XYZ file of C-alpha atoms in Angstrom:
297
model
C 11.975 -4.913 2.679
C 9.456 -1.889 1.377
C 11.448 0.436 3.064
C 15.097 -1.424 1.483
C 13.201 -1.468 -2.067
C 11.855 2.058 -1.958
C 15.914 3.481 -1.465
C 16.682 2.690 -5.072
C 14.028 4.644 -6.254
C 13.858 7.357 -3.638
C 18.026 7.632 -4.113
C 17.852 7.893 -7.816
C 15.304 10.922 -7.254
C 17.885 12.316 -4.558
C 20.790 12.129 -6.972
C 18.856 13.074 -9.854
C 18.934 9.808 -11.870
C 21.924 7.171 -12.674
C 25.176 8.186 -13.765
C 25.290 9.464 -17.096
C 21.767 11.207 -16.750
C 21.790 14.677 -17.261
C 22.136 16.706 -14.004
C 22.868 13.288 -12.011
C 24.914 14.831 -8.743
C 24.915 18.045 -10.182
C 25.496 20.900 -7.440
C 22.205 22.400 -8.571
C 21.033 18.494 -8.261
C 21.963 18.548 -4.459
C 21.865 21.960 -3.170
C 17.606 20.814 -4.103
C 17.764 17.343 -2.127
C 19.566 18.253 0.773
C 18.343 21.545 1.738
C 14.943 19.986 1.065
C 16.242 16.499 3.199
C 17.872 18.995 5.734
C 14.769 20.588 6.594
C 12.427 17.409 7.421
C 14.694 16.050 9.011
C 15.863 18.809 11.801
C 11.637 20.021 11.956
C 10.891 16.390 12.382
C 13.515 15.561 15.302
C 13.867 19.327 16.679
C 10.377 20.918 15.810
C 7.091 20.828 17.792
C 3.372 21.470 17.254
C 3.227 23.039 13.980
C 6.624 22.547 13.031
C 6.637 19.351 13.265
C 3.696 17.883 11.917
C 4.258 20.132 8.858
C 7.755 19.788 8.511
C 7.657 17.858 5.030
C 5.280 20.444 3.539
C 7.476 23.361 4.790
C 9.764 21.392 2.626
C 8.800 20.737 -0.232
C 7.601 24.776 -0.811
C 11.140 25.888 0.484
C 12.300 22.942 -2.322
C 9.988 23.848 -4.997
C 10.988 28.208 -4.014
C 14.660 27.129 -4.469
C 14.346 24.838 -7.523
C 12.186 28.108 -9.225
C 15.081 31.110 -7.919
C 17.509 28.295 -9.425
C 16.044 28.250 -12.611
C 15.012 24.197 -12.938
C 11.275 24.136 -12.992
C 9.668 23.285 -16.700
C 6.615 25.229 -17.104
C 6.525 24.019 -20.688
C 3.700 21.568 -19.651
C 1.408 23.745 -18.432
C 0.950 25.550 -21.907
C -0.685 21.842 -22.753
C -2.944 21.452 -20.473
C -6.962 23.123 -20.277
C -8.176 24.666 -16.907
C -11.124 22.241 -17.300
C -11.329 18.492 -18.144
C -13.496 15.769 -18.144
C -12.646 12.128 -17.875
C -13.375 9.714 -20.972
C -14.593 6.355 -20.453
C -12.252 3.734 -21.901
C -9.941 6.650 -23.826
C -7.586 3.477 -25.305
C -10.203 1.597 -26.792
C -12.298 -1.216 -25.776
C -11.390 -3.694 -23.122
C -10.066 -6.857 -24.508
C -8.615 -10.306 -22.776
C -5.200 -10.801 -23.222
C -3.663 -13.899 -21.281
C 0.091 -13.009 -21.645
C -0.580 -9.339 -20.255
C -3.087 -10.891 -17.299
C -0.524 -13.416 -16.314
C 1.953 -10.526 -16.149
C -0.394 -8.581 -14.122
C -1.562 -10.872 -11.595
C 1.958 -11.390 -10.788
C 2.782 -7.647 -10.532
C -0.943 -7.628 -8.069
C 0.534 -10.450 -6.195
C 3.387 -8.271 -5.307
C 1.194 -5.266 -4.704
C -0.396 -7.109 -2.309
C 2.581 -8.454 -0.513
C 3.714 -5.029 -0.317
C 0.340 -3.530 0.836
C 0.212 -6.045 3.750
C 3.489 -4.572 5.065
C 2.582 -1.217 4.554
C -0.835 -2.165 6.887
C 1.660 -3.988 9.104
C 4.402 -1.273 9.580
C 0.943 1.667 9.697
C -0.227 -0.452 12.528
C 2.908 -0.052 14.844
C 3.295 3.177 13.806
C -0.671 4.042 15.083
C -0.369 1.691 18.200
C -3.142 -0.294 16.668
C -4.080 -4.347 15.918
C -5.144 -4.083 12.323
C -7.303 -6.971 12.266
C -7.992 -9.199 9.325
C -11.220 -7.747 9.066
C -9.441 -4.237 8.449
C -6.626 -5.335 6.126
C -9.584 -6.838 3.793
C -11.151 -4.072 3.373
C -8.127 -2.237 2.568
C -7.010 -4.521 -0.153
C -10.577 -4.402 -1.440
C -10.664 -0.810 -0.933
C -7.256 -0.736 -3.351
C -8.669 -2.953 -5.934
C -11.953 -1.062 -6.484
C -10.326 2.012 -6.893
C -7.243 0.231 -9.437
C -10.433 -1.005 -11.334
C -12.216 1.703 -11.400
C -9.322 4.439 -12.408
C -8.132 1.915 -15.414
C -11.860 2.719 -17.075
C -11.028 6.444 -17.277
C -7.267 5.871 -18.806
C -5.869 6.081 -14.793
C -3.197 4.177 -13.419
C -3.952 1.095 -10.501
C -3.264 2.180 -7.203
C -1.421 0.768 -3.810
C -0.890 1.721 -0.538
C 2.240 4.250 -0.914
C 4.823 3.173 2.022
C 6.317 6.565 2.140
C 3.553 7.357 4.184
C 4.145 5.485 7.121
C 7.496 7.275 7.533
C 5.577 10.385 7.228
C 3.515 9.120 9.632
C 6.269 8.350 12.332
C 8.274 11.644 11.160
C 5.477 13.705 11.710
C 3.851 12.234 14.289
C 0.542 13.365 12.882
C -1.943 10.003 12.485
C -5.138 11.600 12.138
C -7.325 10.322 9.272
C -8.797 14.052 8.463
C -5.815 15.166 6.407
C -6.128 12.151 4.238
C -9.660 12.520 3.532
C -9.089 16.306 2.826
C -6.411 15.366 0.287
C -8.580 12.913 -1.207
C -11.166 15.225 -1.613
C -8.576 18.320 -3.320
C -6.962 15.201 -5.259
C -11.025 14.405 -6.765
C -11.187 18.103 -7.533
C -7.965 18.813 -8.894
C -9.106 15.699 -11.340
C -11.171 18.200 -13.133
C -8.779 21.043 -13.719
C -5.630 19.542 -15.422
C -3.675 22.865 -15.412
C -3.328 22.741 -11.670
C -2.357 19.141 -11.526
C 0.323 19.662 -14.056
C 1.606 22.365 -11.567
C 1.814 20.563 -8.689
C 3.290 17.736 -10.832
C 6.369 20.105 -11.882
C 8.012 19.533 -8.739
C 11.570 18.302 -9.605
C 12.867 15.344 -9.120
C 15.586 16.204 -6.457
C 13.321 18.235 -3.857
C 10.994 14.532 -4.038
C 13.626 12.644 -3.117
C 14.670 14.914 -0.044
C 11.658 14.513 0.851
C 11.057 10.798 0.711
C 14.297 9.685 2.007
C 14.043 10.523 5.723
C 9.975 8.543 4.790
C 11.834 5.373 3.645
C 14.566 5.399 6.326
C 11.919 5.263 9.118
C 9.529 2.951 6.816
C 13.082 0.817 7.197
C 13.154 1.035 11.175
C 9.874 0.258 11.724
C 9.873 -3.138 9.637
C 13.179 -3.787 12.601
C 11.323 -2.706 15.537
C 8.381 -5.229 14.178
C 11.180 -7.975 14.272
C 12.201 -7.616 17.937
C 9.025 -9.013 18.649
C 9.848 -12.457 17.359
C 11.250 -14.306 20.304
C 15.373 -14.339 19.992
C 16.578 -17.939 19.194
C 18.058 -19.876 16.307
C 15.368 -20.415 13.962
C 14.102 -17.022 13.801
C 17.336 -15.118 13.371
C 17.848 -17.869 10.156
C 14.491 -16.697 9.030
C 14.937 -13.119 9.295
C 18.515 -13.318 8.393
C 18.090 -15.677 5.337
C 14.889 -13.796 3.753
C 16.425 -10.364 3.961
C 19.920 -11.820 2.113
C 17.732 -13.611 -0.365
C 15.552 -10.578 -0.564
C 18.439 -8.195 -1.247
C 21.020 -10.740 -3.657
C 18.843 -12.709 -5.620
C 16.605 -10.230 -7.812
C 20.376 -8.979 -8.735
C 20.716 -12.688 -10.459
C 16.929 -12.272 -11.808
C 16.865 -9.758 -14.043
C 18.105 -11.353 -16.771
C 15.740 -14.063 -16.812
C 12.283 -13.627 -18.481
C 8.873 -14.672 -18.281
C 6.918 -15.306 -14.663
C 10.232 -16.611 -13.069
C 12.052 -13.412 -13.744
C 9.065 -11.282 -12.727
C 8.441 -13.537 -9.114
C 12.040 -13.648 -8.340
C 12.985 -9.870 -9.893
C 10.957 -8.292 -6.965
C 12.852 -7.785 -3.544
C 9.770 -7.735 -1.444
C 7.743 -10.829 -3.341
C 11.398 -12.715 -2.740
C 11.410 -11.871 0.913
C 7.635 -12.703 1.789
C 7.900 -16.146 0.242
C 11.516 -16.942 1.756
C 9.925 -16.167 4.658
C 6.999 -18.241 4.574
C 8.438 -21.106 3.156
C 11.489 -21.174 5.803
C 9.038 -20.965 8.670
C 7.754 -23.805 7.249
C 10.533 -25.828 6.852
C 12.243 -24.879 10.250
C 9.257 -24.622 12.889
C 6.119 -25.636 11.217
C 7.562 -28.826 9.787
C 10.004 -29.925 12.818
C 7.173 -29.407 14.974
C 4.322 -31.031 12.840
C 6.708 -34.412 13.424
C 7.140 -33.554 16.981
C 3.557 -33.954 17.098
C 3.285 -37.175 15.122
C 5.761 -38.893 16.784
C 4.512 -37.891 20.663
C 0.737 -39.299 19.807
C 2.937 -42.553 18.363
C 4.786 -43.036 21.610
């Protein structure tokens, strides 16, 4: 359901927006997203060594050299920004309780973490690896200490980003020294606003080549984690049931407001609980009374 939720998003990027949107399936639009599509794709099925575990950034420079011999890349942002910054503590004012905004919030964290444990999940059969309780603490600590401590200096909250499991199984390339070098570049860049604005002028189209071969391999390894439930009736109703919930009923949602609309707006919250409470009511439950009745008898 990360990888099904992340299409939308990833598509609208592809196409350039919605209908109506200026540029939306444009040939400049597309000539972007599938060369850019085209190329991680063949380097991550056809390529090896090099090739292949560098396929999407080959990709995205070929993208971003087309998208600047095409004439679509906005430098007008750059002109804004200083070579050297420093971050301001609290830069909107002082912190102050609100309850509507914190009840809004823990919802939206409720669903971050729903998502983040699938992300674990999905990184886990992708690496070959148990991720123990132990391990998916710490990450979800690990997530919230860095969400509280980028909001003080006017950042945004963080989550585990699921396109990178499909870059993981596309690239084949699970080492952890490549994220720790970006995290380090990412800290640095921090400090000289001019070159993040750069890198942040990628357009839209050459992103979503790149992310939609991520999210359709995000979407195969949430099926390959399925064929390990055993195959009889209750767990194909599960499965079945919680991804036709997941996918129909936030349709319905949007429309309603407050915490209802914000629970049952979000594809992967929908799915988790559907999940959890039909397990409940068609294994845990039958076999809880199984029980009862056997000690009776």
């Amino acid at each position: 359901m990360v990888g099904i939720s992340l299409s939308g998003f990833t598509l609208s990027e592809f196409l350039g927006g919605y209908p109506g949107d200026k540029g939306f399936s444009s040939p400049t639009t597309l000539i972007l997203s599938v060369t850019t599509a085209t190329i991680v794709i063949l380097l991550s099925i056809f390529g090896k060594g090099f090739w292949k575990r560098f396929s999407f950034l080959i990709a995205l420079i070929v993208g971003d050299i087309l998208a600047v011999s095409l004439g679509v890349v906005d430098y007008s942002v750059l002109s804004t920004k200083s070579w050297f910054g420093m971050p301001h503590l609290l830069p909107y004012g002082s912190l102050k309780f609100n309850w509507v905004m914190f009840l809004t919030f823990f919802v939206a964290y409720v669903v971050a973490v729903v998502e983040a444990l699938g992300v674990y999940q999905a990184a886990g059969d992708t690496l070959k690896e148990n991720i123990s309780p132990r391990r998916i603490q710490n990450g979800l600590i690990g997530e919230s200490a860095g969400s509280m401590f980028s909001s003080l200096f006017g950042g945004f909250p963080t989550t585990a980003f699921a396109q990178n499991v499909g870059i993981l199984n596309l690239t084949g390339n699970v080492s952890r020294i490549p994220v720790i070098i970006a995290g380090i570049l990412f800290v640095v860049l921090g400090f000289v606003p001019k070159i993040g604005a750069f890198l942040a002028i990628t357009p839209s189209p050459v992103i979503g080549g790149i992310f939609l071969p991520a999210a359709t391999t995000l979407i195969l390894t949430g099926f390959n984690i399925l064929k390990r439930a055993p195959d009889n009736n209750e767990n194909n109703m599960i499965i079945g049931l919680s991804i036709i919930l997941a996918i129909a009923l936030p349709n319905y949602a949007t429309g309603w407001s407050g915490v209802t609309g914000e629970l049952l707006s979000n594809s992967i919250l929908v799915g988790a609980l559907s999940a959890i409470i039909l397990q409940f009511a068609l294994v845990n439950l039958p076999r809880m009374i199984k029980n009862i009745r056997g000690s009776h008898d």
